[in-house]
Amino acid sequence: MLVEPPLEKTGLTKDISQEDGTANSEQGEEEMEVESEKEEEKPKAGGAFSSALSSLNVLRPGEIPDAAFIHAARKKRQMARELGDFTPVDSEPGKSRLVREDENDASDDEDDDEKRRIVFTVKEKSQRQKIAEEIGIEGSDDEALVTGEQDEELSRWEQEQIRKGINIPQVQPSQPAEVNNLYYQNTYQTLSYGSSYGIPYTYAAYGSSETKSQKTDNTVPFKTPSNEMTPVTIDLVKKQLKDRLDSMKELHKANRQQYEKHQQSREDSTKAIERLEGSSGGIGEQYKFLQEMRGYVQDLLECFSEKVPLINELESAMHQLYKQRASRLVQRRQDDIKDESSEFSSHSNKALMAPNLDSFGRDRALYQEQVKRRTAEREARRARRRQAREQTGKMADHLEGLSSDDEETSTDITNFNMERDRILKESSKVFEDVLESFYSIDCIKSQFEAWRSKYYASYKDAYIGLCLPKLFNPLIRLQLLIWTPLEGKCRDFETMLWFESLLFYGCEEQEQEKDDADISLLPTIVERVVLPKLTVISENIWDPFSTTQTSRMVAIVQKLVDGYPSVVNAENKNTQMLLKALLLRMRRTLDDDVFMPLYPKNILENKNSGPYLFFQRQFWSSVKLLGNFLQWCGILSNKTLQELSIDGLLNRYILMAFQNSEYGDDSIKKAQSVIACFPKQWFTNLKGDKTISQLENFCRYLVHLADTIYRNSIGCSDVEKRNARENIKQIIKLLASIRALDHAVTVANDHNLKMSSQMKVKKIFSPMI
């Protein structure tokens, strides 16, 4: 609150005070008497709450007062009101705060009226201040205003103002000092009286000398606060505004940079969103396509897991059907050989029939009846073949034993066809409950071709090229169910629908990668489907005695060797299994089916006798088997073929037949037939005058044959000698054709052929070689 200072007594104010002197003196004496009575009653009342007053002085700054302390403070204030006096306000900050809190808690009307009188605006000047300004005295100069003697009215006015100031709660300004200075430039800073003066105020009676002396001793004159506000100038305001503007500019610059940064980030995010939205369409389509392919492949595999066992059963049934037919034919041939051998044996069948009868529990009559039935069927087949040769004009060139006895009865043919048709009918029902997209090779191929063309990266990562051969395997095996290359009407697998459908799979206009597995799709299928089927055919169906079947089997294998060299090679597992099956079948035939009877020469002299015909038939069948074995030259190794054909067949069976044959034209003809079976590759790269070691026995036989012909010609007519000489020349040519030049020179020298040196023999026979 702003307190108006009293005016100093001047000539103008002195008259006013003298006129009112008498009235004021009387009134001052009455008031002094009342004050003296109050001061006498103070000690009496003060003793009642002296202890409370002592506790009020104990409170330290920052300490929170308790309930007793607050009650004592309120009691003190109430007693001071009743006595009409006030306790001096403590100048300590803590106590001043407590006094303010107590005064704020007051709810009486008197305090509210005094609070409402607190204003924070410039108070209007009093009459005395206006007079002082007119006479030239500054209102802020307290020493000039208090000079001279003050009258009683001025003193009472000052005491009333002091008492009002003490009762007014000290409200701390909430605004900063700078803000207050802007709006209250002509006012003093609001300060509590307790903090501005060192000692408390006291009350005294006006006009008393004691009071004046006490006031002179115990009071401090009012002074201007030391913290006067700095005057506000335009330069100061400009400086503050400039500083404020600079700070705002810096803040604006920082915000601008942050804004640009966020704007750039927004643009980048927008571009990324647009880019991702543009690419998300393709990714979404790819994901959808791959999910569809995943479902399709799962359904396809589930379908195959159910149908593949059925396909395996049908394939096994078909193989078993052909195997039974082949086994039946082989068994019939073996029975015919046994029957003829036992019929023409010098031991009259006892050694052959008795064990069979005993082991099977059959009597002789039943066995003889079966032999007769087989003999009748055999002769009927031979008659039909002979009749067919006569019709074709091949009767003169034919030799008994060169034909394959593979004719079947009508009953066997009917049963075979019925079972075959049944299997084919069952095969047509395998996928009758399945959609075409799950068993058609074209439909399945189109699905994976779409995958390859659209998303080649994922197609390659999924190794589809390696999975397709296994995926197509059951469908191709179902189409190859009746495929048997041993039959004349068998269709070439390269002309089948599955081959034509997969022929150009993965072949696109652009250049393909070297490691693209789709390039080797068909070779892989041939390796995993065709070769295993050929292995089964070779082991169970192929008959090495049949020249037709052997030629067809060699042709299909040679085609695979020439057309699929990367598949059909010695390192391939399926190829090794095929070659192993071929060798096992040839060895089994050599051990079980070859039989060469031995008869005395006197029995063989009758060329129309049964033993002679049987001997000739077995000889020529062995020569035919030799030729069939040697057809595998170029597919099987030379060492293996020489072991089978020369060591196992020629030296073991055929040479034995040569020794029982008639020495002459017949033996030379047979020797020519045997040498014609040998592949020329065996003798092309031989060095020296000797042939291969396995043919040494055969060469010695030819030398022996030449000597025998020469000895038989001694003492004969010139025609016979000339024929013998021509036969010897034929033997020399045969030896030269197999590169046995050493034996040829020996024969020529022994029989006086006028060839004195080996060089002449080489020169003569080199064109034949």
PDB file of N, CA, C and O in Angstrom, residues 145 176 271 283 306 372 399 482 536 538 678:
ATOM      1  N   LEU A 145      10.049  17.527   4.118  1.00  0.00           N
ATOM      2  CA  LEU A 145       8.684  17.537   4.571  1.00  0.00           C
ATOM      3  C   LEU A 145       8.568  17.434   6.087  1.00  0.00           C
ATOM      4  O   LEU A 145       7.567  17.870   6.675  1.00  0.00           O
ATOM      5  N   PRO A 176       7.192 -10.302 -12.468  1.00  0.00           N
ATOM      6  CA  PRO A 176       8.594  -9.911 -12.346  1.00  0.00           C
ATOM      7  C   PRO A 176       8.736  -8.426 -12.199  1.00  0.00           C
ATOM      8  O   PRO A 176       7.844  -7.653 -12.506  1.00  0.00           O
ATOM      9  N   LYS A 271       7.949 -40.703 -51.738  1.00  0.00           N
ATOM     10  CA  LYS A 271       8.531 -41.442 -52.860  1.00  0.00           C
ATOM     11  C   LYS A 271       8.652 -42.928 -52.533  1.00  0.00           C
ATOM     12  O   LYS A 271       8.392 -43.787 -53.383  1.00  0.00           O
ATOM     13  N   ILE A 283       4.566 -57.902 -56.316  1.00  0.00           N
ATOM     14  CA  ILE A 283       4.844 -58.828 -55.215  1.00  0.00           C
ATOM     15  C   ILE A 283       3.565 -59.506 -54.769  1.00  0.00           C
ATOM     16  O   ILE A 283       3.554 -60.705 -54.469  1.00  0.00           O
ATOM     17  N   GLU A 306      -1.535 -91.411 -53.854  1.00  0.00           N
ATOM     18  CA  GLU A 306      -2.611 -92.403 -53.911  1.00  0.00           C
ATOM     19  C   GLU A 306      -2.561 -93.229 -55.196  1.00  0.00           C
ATOM     20  O   GLU A 306      -2.891 -94.432 -55.174  1.00  0.00           O
ATOM     21  N   LYS A 372       5.698-137.389 -75.917  1.00  0.00           N
ATOM     22  CA  LYS A 372       5.073-137.514 -77.229  1.00  0.00           C
ATOM     23  C   LYS A 372       4.296-136.256 -77.598  1.00  0.00           C
ATOM     24  O   LYS A 372       4.316-135.808 -78.759  1.00  0.00           O
ATOM     25  N   LEU A 399      19.513-123.087 -92.563  1.00  0.00           N
ATOM     26  CA  LEU A 399      20.170-124.159 -91.839  1.00  0.00           C
ATOM     27  C   LEU A 399      19.372-124.448 -90.588  1.00  0.00           C
ATOM     28  O   LEU A 399      18.955-123.517 -89.880  1.00  0.00           O
ATOM     29  N   ILE A 482       2.917-100.802 -71.902  1.00  0.00           N
ATOM     30  CA  ILE A 482       2.974-101.890 -72.878  1.00  0.00           C
ATOM     31  C   ILE A 482       4.150-101.721 -73.839  1.00  0.00           C
ATOM     32  O   ILE A 482       4.227-102.427 -74.857  1.00  0.00           O
ATOM     33  N   VAL A 536      14.699-104.240 -66.723  1.00  0.00           N
ATOM     34  CA  VAL A 536      13.730-105.307 -66.430  1.00  0.00           C
ATOM     35  C   VAL A 536      13.511-106.186 -67.655  1.00  0.00           C
ATOM     36  O   VAL A 536      13.440-107.428 -67.553  1.00  0.00           O
ATOM     37  N   SER A 538      15.616-106.714 -70.130  1.00  0.00           N
ATOM     38  CA  SER A 538      16.815-107.509 -70.400  1.00  0.00           C
ATOM     39  C   SER A 538      16.930-108.695 -69.464  1.00  0.00           C
ATOM     40  O   SER A 538      17.359-109.789 -69.860  1.00  0.00           O
ATOM     41  N   PHE A 678      32.868-112.725 -85.907  1.00  0.00           N
ATOM     42  CA  PHE A 678      33.831-111.905 -85.181  1.00  0.00           C
ATOM     43  C   PHE A 678      33.800-110.465 -85.681  1.00  0.00           C
ATOM     44  O   PHE A 678      33.822-110.237 -86.915  1.00  0.00           O
TER      45      PHE A 678
END
